[in-house]
Coordinates of C-alpha atoms and ligand atoms in Angstrom, one line a residue:
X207 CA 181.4 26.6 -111.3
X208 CA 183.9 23.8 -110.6
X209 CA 182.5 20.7 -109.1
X210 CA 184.3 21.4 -105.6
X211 CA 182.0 24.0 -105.1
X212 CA 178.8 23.0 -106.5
X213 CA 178.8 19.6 -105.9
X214 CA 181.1 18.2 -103.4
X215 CA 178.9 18.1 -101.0
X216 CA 175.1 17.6 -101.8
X217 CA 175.3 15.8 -105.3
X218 CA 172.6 13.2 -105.8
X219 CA 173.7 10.1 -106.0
X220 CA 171.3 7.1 -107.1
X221 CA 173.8 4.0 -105.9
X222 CA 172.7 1.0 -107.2
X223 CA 173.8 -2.3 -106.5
X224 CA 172.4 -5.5 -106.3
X225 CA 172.5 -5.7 -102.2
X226 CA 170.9 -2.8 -100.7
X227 CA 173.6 -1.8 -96.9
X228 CA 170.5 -4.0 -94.9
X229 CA 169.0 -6.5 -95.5
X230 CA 165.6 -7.6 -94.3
X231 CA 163.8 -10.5 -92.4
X232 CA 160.3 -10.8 -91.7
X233 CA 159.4 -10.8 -88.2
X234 CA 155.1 -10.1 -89.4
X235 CA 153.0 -9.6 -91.6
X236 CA 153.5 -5.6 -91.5
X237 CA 157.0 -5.9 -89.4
X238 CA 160.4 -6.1 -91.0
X239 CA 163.8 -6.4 -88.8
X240 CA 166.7 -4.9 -90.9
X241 CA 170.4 -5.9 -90.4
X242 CA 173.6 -4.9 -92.0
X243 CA 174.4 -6.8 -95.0
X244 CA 178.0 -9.0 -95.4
X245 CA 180.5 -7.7 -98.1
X246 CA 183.3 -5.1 -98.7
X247 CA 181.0 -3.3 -101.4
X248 CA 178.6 -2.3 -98.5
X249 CA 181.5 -1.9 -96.2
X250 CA 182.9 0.7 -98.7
X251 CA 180.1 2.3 -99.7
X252 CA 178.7 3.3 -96.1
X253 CA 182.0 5.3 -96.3
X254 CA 180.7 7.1 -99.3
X255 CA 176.8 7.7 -98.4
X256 CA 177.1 10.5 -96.2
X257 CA 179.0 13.2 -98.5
X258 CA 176.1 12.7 -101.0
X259 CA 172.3 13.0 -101.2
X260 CA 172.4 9.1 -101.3
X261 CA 170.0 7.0 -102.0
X262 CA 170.4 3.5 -102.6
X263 CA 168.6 0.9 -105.3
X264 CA 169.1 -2.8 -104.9
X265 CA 167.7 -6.0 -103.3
X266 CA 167.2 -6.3 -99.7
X267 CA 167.9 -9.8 -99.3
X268 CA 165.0 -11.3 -99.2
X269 CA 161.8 -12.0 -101.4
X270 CA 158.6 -11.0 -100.7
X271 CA 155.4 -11.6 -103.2
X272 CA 152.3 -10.1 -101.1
X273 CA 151.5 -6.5 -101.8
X274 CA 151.2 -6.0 -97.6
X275 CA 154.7 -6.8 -97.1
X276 CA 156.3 -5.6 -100.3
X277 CA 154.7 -2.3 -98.9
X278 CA 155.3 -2.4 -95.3
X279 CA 159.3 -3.3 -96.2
X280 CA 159.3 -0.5 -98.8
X281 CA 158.5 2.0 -96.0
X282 CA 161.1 0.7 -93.4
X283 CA 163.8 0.6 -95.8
X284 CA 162.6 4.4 -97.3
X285 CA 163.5 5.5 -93.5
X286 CA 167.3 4.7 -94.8
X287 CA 167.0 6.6 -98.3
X288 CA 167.3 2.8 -99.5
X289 CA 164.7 1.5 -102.6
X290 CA 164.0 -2.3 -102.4
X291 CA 163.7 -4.2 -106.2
X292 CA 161.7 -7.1 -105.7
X293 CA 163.2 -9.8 -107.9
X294 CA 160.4 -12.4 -107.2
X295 CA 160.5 -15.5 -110.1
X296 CA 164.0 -14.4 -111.9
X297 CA 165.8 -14.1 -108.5
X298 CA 167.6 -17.5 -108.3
X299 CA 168.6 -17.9 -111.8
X300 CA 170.0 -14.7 -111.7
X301 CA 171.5 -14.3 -108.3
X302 CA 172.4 -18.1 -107.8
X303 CA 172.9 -19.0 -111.5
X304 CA 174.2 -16.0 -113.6
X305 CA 175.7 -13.7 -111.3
X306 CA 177.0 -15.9 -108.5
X307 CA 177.6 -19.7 -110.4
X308 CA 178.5 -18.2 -113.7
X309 CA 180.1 -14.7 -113.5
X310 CA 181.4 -14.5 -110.5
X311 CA 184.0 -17.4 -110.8
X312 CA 184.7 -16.2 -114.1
X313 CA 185.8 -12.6 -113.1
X314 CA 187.8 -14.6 -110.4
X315 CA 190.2 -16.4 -112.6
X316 CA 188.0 -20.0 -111.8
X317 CA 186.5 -20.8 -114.9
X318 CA 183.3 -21.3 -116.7
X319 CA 181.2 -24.2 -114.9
X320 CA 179.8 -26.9 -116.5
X321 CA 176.6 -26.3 -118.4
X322 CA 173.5 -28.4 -116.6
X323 CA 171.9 -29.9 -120.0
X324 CA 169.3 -31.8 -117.5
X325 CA 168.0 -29.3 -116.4
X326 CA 166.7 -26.7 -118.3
X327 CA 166.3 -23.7 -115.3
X328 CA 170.3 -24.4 -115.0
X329 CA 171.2 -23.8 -118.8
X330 CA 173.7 -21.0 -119.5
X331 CA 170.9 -19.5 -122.0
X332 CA 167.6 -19.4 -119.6
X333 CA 170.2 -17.7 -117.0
X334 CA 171.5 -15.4 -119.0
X335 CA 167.7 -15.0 -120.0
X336 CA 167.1 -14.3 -116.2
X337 CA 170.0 -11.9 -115.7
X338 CA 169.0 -9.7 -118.4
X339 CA 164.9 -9.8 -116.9
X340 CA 166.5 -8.8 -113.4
X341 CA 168.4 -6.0 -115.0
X342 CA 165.3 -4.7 -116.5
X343 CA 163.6 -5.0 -112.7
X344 CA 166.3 -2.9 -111.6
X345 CA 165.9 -0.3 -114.4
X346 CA 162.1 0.3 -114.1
X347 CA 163.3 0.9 -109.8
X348 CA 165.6 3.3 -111.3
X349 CA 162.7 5.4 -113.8
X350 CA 160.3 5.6 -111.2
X351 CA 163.0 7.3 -108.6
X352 CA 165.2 9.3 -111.2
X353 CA 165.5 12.9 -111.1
X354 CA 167.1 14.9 -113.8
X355 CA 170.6 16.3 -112.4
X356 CA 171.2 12.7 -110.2
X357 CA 174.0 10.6 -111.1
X358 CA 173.7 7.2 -111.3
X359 CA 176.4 4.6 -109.9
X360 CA 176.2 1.2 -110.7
X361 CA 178.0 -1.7 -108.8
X362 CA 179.2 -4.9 -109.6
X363 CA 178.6 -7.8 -112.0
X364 CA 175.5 -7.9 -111.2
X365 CA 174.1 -4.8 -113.1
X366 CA 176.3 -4.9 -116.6
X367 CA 173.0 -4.5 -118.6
X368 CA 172.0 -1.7 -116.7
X369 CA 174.4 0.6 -118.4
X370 CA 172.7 0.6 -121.6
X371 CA 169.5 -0.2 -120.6
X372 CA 169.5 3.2 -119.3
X373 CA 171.3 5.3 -121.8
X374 CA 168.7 3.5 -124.2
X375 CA 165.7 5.1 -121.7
X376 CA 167.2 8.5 -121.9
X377 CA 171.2 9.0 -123.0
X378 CA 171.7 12.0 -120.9
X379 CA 172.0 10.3 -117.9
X380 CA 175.7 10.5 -116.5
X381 CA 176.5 6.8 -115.7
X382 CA 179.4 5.7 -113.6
X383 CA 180.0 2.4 -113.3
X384 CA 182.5 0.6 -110.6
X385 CA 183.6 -3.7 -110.4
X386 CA 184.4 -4.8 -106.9
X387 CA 185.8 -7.8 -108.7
X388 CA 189.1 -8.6 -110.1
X389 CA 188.6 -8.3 -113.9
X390 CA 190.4 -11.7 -115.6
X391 CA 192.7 -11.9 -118.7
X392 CA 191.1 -11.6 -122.3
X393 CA 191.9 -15.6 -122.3
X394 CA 189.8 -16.0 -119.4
X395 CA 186.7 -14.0 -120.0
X396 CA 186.7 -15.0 -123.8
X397 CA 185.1 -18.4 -122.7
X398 CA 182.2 -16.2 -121.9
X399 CA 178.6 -16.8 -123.8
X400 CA 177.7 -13.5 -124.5
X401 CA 180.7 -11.6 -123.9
X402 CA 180.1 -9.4 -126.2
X403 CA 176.9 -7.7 -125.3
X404 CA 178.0 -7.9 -121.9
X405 CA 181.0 -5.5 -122.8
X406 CA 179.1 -3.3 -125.3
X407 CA 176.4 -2.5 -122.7
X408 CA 179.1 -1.6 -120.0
X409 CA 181.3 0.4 -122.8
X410 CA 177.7 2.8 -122.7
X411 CA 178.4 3.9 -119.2
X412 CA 180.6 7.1 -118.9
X413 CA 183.1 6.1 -116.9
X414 CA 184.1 2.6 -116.1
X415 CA 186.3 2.0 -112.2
X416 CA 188.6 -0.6 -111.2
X417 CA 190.6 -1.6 -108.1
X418 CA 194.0 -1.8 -109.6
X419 CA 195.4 -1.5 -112.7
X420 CA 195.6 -4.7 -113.5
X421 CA 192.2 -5.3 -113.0
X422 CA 191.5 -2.0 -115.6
X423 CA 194.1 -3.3 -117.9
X424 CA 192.5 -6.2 -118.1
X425 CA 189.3 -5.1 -119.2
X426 CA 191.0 -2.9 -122.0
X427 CA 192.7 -5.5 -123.7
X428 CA 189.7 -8.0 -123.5
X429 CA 187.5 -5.3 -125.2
X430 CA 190.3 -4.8 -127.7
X431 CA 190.6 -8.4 -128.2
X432 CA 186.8 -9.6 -128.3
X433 CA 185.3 -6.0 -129.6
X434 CA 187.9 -5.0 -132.0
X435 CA 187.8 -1.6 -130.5
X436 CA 191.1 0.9 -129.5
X437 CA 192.4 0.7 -126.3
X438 CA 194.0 4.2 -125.3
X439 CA 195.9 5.8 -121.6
X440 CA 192.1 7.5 -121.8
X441 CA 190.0 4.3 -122.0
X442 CA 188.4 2.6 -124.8
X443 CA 187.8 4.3 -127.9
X444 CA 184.9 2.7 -130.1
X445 CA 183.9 5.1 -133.3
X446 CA 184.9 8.2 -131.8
X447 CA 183.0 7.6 -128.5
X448 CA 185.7 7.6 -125.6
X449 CA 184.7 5.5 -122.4
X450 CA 187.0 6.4 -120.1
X451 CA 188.5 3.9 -118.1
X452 CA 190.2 4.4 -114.4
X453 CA 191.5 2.9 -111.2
X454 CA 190.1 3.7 -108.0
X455 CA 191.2 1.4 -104.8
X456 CA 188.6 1.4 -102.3
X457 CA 189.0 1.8 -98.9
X458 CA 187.1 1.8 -95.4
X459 CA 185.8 4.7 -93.0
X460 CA 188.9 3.9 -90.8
X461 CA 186.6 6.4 -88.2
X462 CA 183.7 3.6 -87.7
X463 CA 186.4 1.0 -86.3
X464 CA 188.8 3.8 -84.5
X465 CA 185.6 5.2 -82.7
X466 CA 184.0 1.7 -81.9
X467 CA 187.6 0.6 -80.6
X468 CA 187.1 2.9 -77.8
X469 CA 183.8 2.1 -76.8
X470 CA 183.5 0.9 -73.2
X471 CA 181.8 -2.8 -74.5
X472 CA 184.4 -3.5 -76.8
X473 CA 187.3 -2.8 -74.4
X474 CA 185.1 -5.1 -72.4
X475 CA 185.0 -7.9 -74.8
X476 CA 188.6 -7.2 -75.7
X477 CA 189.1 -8.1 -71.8
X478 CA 187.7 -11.2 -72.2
X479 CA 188.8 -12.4 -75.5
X480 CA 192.8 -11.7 -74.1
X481 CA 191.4 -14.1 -70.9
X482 CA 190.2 -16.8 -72.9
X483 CA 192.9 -16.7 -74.8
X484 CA 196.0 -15.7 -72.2
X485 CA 199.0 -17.4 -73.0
X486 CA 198.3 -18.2 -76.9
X487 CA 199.1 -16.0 -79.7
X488 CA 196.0 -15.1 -81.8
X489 CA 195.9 -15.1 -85.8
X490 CA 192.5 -14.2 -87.2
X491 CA 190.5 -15.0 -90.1
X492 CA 187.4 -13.3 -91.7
X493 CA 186.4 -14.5 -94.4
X494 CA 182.7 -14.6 -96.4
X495 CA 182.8 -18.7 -97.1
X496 CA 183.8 -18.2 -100.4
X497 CA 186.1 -20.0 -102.7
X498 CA 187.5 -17.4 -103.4
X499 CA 188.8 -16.7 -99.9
X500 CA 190.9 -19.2 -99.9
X501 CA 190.5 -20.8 -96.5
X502 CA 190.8 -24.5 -97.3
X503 CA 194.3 -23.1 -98.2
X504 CA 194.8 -21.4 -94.9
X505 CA 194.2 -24.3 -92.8
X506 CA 196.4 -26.2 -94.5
X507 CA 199.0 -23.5 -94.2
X508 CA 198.2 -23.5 -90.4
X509 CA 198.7 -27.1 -90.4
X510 CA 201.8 -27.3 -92.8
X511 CA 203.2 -24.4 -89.5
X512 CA 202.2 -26.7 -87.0
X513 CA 203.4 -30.1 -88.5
X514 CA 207.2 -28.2 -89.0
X515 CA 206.9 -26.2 -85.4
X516 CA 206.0 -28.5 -82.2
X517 CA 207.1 -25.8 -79.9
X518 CA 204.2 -23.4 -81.1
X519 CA 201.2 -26.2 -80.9
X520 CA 199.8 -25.0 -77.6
X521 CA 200.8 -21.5 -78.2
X522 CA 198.5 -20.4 -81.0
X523 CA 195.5 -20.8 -82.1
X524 CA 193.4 -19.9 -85.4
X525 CA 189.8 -18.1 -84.9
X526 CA 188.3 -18.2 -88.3
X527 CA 185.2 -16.5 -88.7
X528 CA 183.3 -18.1 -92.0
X529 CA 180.2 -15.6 -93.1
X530 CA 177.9 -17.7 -94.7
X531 CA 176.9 -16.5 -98.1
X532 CA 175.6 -17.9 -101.6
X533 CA 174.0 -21.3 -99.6
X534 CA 171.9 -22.1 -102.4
X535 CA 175.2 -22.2 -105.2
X536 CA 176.4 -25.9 -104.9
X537 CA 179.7 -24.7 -105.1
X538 CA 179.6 -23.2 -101.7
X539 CA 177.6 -25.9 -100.0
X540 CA 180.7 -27.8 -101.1
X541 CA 183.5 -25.8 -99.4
X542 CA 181.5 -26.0 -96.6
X543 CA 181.9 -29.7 -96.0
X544 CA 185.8 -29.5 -97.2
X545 CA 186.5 -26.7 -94.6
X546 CA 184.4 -28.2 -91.9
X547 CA 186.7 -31.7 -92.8
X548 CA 190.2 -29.3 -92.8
X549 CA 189.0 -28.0 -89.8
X550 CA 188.3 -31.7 -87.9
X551 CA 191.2 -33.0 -89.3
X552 CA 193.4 -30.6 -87.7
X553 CA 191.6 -30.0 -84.2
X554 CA 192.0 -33.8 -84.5
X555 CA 195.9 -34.1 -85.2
X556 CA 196.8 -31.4 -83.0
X557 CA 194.4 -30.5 -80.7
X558 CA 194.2 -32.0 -76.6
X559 CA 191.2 -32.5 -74.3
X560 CA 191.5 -28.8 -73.2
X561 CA 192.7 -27.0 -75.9
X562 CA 192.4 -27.1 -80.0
X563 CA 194.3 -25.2 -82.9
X564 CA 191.2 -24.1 -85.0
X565 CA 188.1 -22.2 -83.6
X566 CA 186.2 -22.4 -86.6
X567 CA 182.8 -20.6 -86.7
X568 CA 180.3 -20.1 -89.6
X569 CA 178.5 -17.2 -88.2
X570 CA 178.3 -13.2 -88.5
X571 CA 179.6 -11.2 -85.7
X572 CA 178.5 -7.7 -85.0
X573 CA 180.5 -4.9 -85.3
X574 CA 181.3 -4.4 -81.9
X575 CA 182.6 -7.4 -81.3
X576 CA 184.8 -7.8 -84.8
X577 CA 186.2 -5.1 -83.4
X578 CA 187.2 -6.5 -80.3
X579 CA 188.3 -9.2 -82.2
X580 CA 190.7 -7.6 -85.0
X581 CA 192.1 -5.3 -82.0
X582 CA 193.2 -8.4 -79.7
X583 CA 194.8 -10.7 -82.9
X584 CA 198.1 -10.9 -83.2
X585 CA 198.4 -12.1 -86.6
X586 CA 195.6 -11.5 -89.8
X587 CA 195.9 -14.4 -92.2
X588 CA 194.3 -13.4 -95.7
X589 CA 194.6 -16.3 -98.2
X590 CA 192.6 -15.3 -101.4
X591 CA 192.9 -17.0 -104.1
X592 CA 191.3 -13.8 -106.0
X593 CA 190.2 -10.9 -104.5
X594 CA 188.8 -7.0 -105.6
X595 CA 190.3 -5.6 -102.6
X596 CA 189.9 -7.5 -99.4
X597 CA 188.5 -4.3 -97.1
X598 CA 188.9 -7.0 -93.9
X599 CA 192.8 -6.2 -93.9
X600 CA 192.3 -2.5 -93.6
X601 CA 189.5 -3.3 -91.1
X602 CA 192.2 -5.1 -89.3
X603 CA 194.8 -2.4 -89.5
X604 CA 192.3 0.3 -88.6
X605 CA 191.5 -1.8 -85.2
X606 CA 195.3 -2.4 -84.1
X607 CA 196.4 1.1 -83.1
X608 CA 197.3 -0.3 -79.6
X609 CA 198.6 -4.0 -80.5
X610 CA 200.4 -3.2 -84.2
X611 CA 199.8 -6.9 -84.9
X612 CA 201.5 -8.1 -88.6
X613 CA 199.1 -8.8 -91.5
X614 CA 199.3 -11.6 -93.8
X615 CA 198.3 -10.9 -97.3
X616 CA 197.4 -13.0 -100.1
X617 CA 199.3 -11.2 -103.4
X618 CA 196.2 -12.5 -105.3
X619 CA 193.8 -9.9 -103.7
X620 CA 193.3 -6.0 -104.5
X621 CA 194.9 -4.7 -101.2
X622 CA 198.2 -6.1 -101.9
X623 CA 198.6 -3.8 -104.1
X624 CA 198.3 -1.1 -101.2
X625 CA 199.3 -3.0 -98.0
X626 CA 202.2 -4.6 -100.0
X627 CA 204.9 -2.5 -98.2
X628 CA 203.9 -3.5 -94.8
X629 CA 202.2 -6.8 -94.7
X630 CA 203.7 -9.8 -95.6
X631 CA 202.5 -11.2 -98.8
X632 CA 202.2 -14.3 -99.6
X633 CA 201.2 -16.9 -102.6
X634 CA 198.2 -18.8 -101.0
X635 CA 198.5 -21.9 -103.3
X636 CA 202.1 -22.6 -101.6
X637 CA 201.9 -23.7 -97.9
X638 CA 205.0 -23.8 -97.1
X639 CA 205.1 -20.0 -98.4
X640 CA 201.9 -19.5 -95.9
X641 CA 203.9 -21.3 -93.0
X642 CA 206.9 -19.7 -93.0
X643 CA 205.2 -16.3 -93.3
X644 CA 203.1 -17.1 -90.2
X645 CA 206.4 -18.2 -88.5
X646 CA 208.0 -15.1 -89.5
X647 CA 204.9 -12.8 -88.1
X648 CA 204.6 -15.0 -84.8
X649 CA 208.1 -14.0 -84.3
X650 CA 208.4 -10.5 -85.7
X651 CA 210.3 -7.8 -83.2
X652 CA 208.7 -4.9 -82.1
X653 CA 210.3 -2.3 -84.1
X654 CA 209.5 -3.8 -87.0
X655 CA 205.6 -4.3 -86.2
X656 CA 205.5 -1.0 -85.6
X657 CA 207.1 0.1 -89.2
X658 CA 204.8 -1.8 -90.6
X659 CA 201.9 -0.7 -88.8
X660 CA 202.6 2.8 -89.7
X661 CA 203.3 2.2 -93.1
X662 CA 199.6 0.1 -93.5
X663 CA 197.8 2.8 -90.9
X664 CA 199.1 5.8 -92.9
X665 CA 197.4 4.2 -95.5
X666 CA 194.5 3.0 -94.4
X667 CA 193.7 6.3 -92.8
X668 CA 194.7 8.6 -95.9
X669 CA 192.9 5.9 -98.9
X670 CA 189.6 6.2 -97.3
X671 CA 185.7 5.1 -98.6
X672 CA 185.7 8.9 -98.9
X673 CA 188.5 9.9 -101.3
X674 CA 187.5 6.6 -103.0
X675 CA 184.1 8.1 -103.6
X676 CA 184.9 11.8 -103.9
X677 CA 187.6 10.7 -106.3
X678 CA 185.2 8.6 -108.8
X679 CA 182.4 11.1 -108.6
X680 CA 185.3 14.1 -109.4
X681 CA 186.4 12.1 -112.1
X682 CA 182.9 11.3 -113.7
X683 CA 182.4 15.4 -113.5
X684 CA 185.4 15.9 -115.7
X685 CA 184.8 13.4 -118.2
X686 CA 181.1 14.8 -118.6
X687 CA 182.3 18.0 -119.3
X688 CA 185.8 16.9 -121.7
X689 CA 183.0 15.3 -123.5
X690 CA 180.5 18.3 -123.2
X691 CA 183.2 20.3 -124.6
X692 CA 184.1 18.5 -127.4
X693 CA 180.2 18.2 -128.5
X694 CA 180.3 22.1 -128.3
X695 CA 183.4 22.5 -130.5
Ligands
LIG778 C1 181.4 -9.1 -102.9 C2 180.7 -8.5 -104.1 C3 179.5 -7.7 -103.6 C4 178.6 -8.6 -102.8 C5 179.4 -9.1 -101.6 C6 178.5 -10.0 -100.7 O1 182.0 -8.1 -102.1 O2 181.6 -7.7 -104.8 O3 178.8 -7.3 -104.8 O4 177.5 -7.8 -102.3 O5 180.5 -9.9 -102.1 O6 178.0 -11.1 -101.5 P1 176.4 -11.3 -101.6 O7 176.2 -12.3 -102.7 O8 176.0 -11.8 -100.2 O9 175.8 -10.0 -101.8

């Protein structure tokens, strides 16, 4: 039986990544509120939960000691198939040390930081220590809810012990494993404590996914370089075992933003937003306030466009939307500051009594009115420095069926890859590069919008979460049964 007809539709999936899709706050003793959590691996993965038997393993955001609430949460969250892993006293060496002040800029291309000798909670060592404890949280979740038959998909940096930690438990599992993340050069990752039990333990997994193929490439020739292993078109080849190795861009449920686009409150707050802003072009930004995102970059882009262009200073205007994230890593409460400054500075230079360039906010907006807000832009303005994918830009393409506004994309992020034929890309460190391409999309003509709003649209629409997940799970049926084969023979 081939696995479009047995499994396509009802394979159990056990997705596990370190954010469960909500996240939780406690409004009792007994009473939990649950809101969608920030990022494009939830964004993409809600695209992928319904063709399964999903159910989801990860934190929810929040910790919670007392057996009362641990259980009260455990049952809201079991109402949305999702299983909470409570990560108590390892939580912020793991999260804010290893994962988010260690790997993470790492994986990005940024660099190891500096070690904190003074304090010994911040050494590399005791959060490595941590990381490896939290895996170990996540693999007893993972015991108590396995059944025999479900395969189990593991996301992110986050989880790279998890891989063998479960193989160790029992090896027949069948073990995908996807990184959101860019993966860096060999040169890069090398600088690494621990690299190499970091890569063994992922090599365990049976199939390893990547954006682009840079990103897989990468990760080949590090594990050839640090491991000594083969590198092969297949995957990585390490005494005869085979860990196959592929690339699989995510994408969006371009449905979710077509459908909410028509809803009668959006058109509403699309209404409004066109009043507030009537006269002024629009160029948006939504970002998580990362460094990564690159928006320190942006606004000096924007400024850099409206130093050289006087006759656009009361015509446009920048809404950034900044999702907080990470506020206990002192490398965001740092950008913070610097783009608050940017954002001063500029509103201060250019800005009048009654109108100013930048409306900078560090909040979350709901769907609904993201929505409203990617349909009504004229311009998107993505500035990563690195990025996996950057889902925003096909959330913005999705939402400009009626407008066919021009996006601006950062060649340093996964979706350039995709989008490259109809956005205009850009190199984020230059801003002259980022004002002149914001000059050249104020000013686009119509035809041309429209070209490239197919091109990205066609896209969008075709590249789905869906075909993303389909694809991987597909893929990770025929490797399992190559490598069943072979056993038999
Ligand atoms: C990126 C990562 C995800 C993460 C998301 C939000 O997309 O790849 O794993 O969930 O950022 O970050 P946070 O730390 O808030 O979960």
């Amino acid at each position: 039986v081939s696995y479009d007809e047995s499994c396509s539709k009802r394979q159990r999936l056990l997705v596990v990544a370190n954010r469960l899709p909500v996240s939780a706050k406690r409004t009792g003793e007994n009473s939990w509120s649950l809101e969608m959590s920030p990022g494009g691996l939830v964004s993409g993965l809600l695209g992928v939960a319904a063709e399964f038997e999903t159910k989801w393993v990860g934190w929810p955001g929040v910790d919670v000691y007392d057996v009362v609430g641990k259980n009260a949460l455990s049952k809201s969250l079991a109402d949305m198939k999702c299983i909470p892993v409570f990560l108590e006293e390892v939580f912020d060496q793991y999260y804010n040390g290893y994962c988010n002040g260690i790997l993470w800029p790492i994986l990005h291309h940024m660099g190891l930081p500096q070690e904190d000798h003074n304090d010994t909670n911040k050494t590399y060592q005791t959060q490595y220590d941590a990381y490896k404890k939290a895996n170990r949280k996540f693999l007893d979740v993972i015991i108590e809810n396995y059944e025999e038959g479900d395969i189990v998909w593991i996301h992110d940096y986050h989880l790279l012990f998890l891989p063998q930690y479960l193989k160790e438990y029992n090896n027949k599992i069948k073990i995908g494993w996807f990184l959101h993340s860019p993966f860096p050069s060999s040169e890069v990752f090398k600088t690494l404590p621990s690299r190499s039990e970091l890569l063994r333990s992922v090599l365990t997994a049976d199939l390893l996914g990547f954006h682009t193929y840079d990103f897989a490439s990468h990760f080949v020739r590090t594990c050839t370089r640090i491991l000594g292993v083969e590198g092969t078109h297949e995957g990585i080849v390490d005494h005869g075992k085979v860990t196959r190795v592929a690339v699989f861009p995510i994408g969006i449920d371009p449905n979710r933003f077509l459908k909410a686009c028509e809803l009668p409150e959006v058109r509403q707050q699309m209404t409004e937003l066109k009043e507030r802003f009537a006269g002024k072009k629009v160029i948006l930004g939504v970002d998580r306030l990362d460094m990564i995102k690159g928006i320190p970059q942006k606004f000096l882009g924007f400024e850099k466009f409206l130093e050289e262009n006087m006759d656009w200073r009361d015509k446009v205007v920048l809404v950034q939307i900044a999702v907080p994230t990470r506020n206990n890593v002192p490398e965001y409460q740092k950008l913070k500051s610097q783009v608050h400054g940017l954002a001063g500075r500029i509103n201060g230079r250019f800005g009048s009594v009654s109108s100013l360039p930048i409306h900078h906010l560090d909040c979350s907006v709901d769907l609904n009115f993201l929505c409203a807000l990617y349909a009504i832009a004229d311009v998107m303005l993505v500035t990563s420095l690195r990025d996996g994918m950057n889902l925003v830009s096909y959330e913005f393409i999705a939402c400009q069926e009626a407008k066919k506004g021009v996006l601006v994309l950062s060649e340093f992020a996964g979706a350039a890859q995709s989008l490259g034929a109809g956005a205009i890309l850009v190199n984020p460190w230059d801003v002259t590069e980022v004002s002149s391409a914001i000059k050249e999309a104020l000013n686009m003509p119509a035809e041309e919008r429209d070209e490239r709003h197919r091109l990205n649209f066609q896209y969008v629409k075709t590249h789905s979460a869906k075909k993303w997940g389909d694809d991987f799970i597909s893929e990770l049926h025929d490797t399992l049964t190559e490598s069943d084969m072979k056993i038999k023979k």
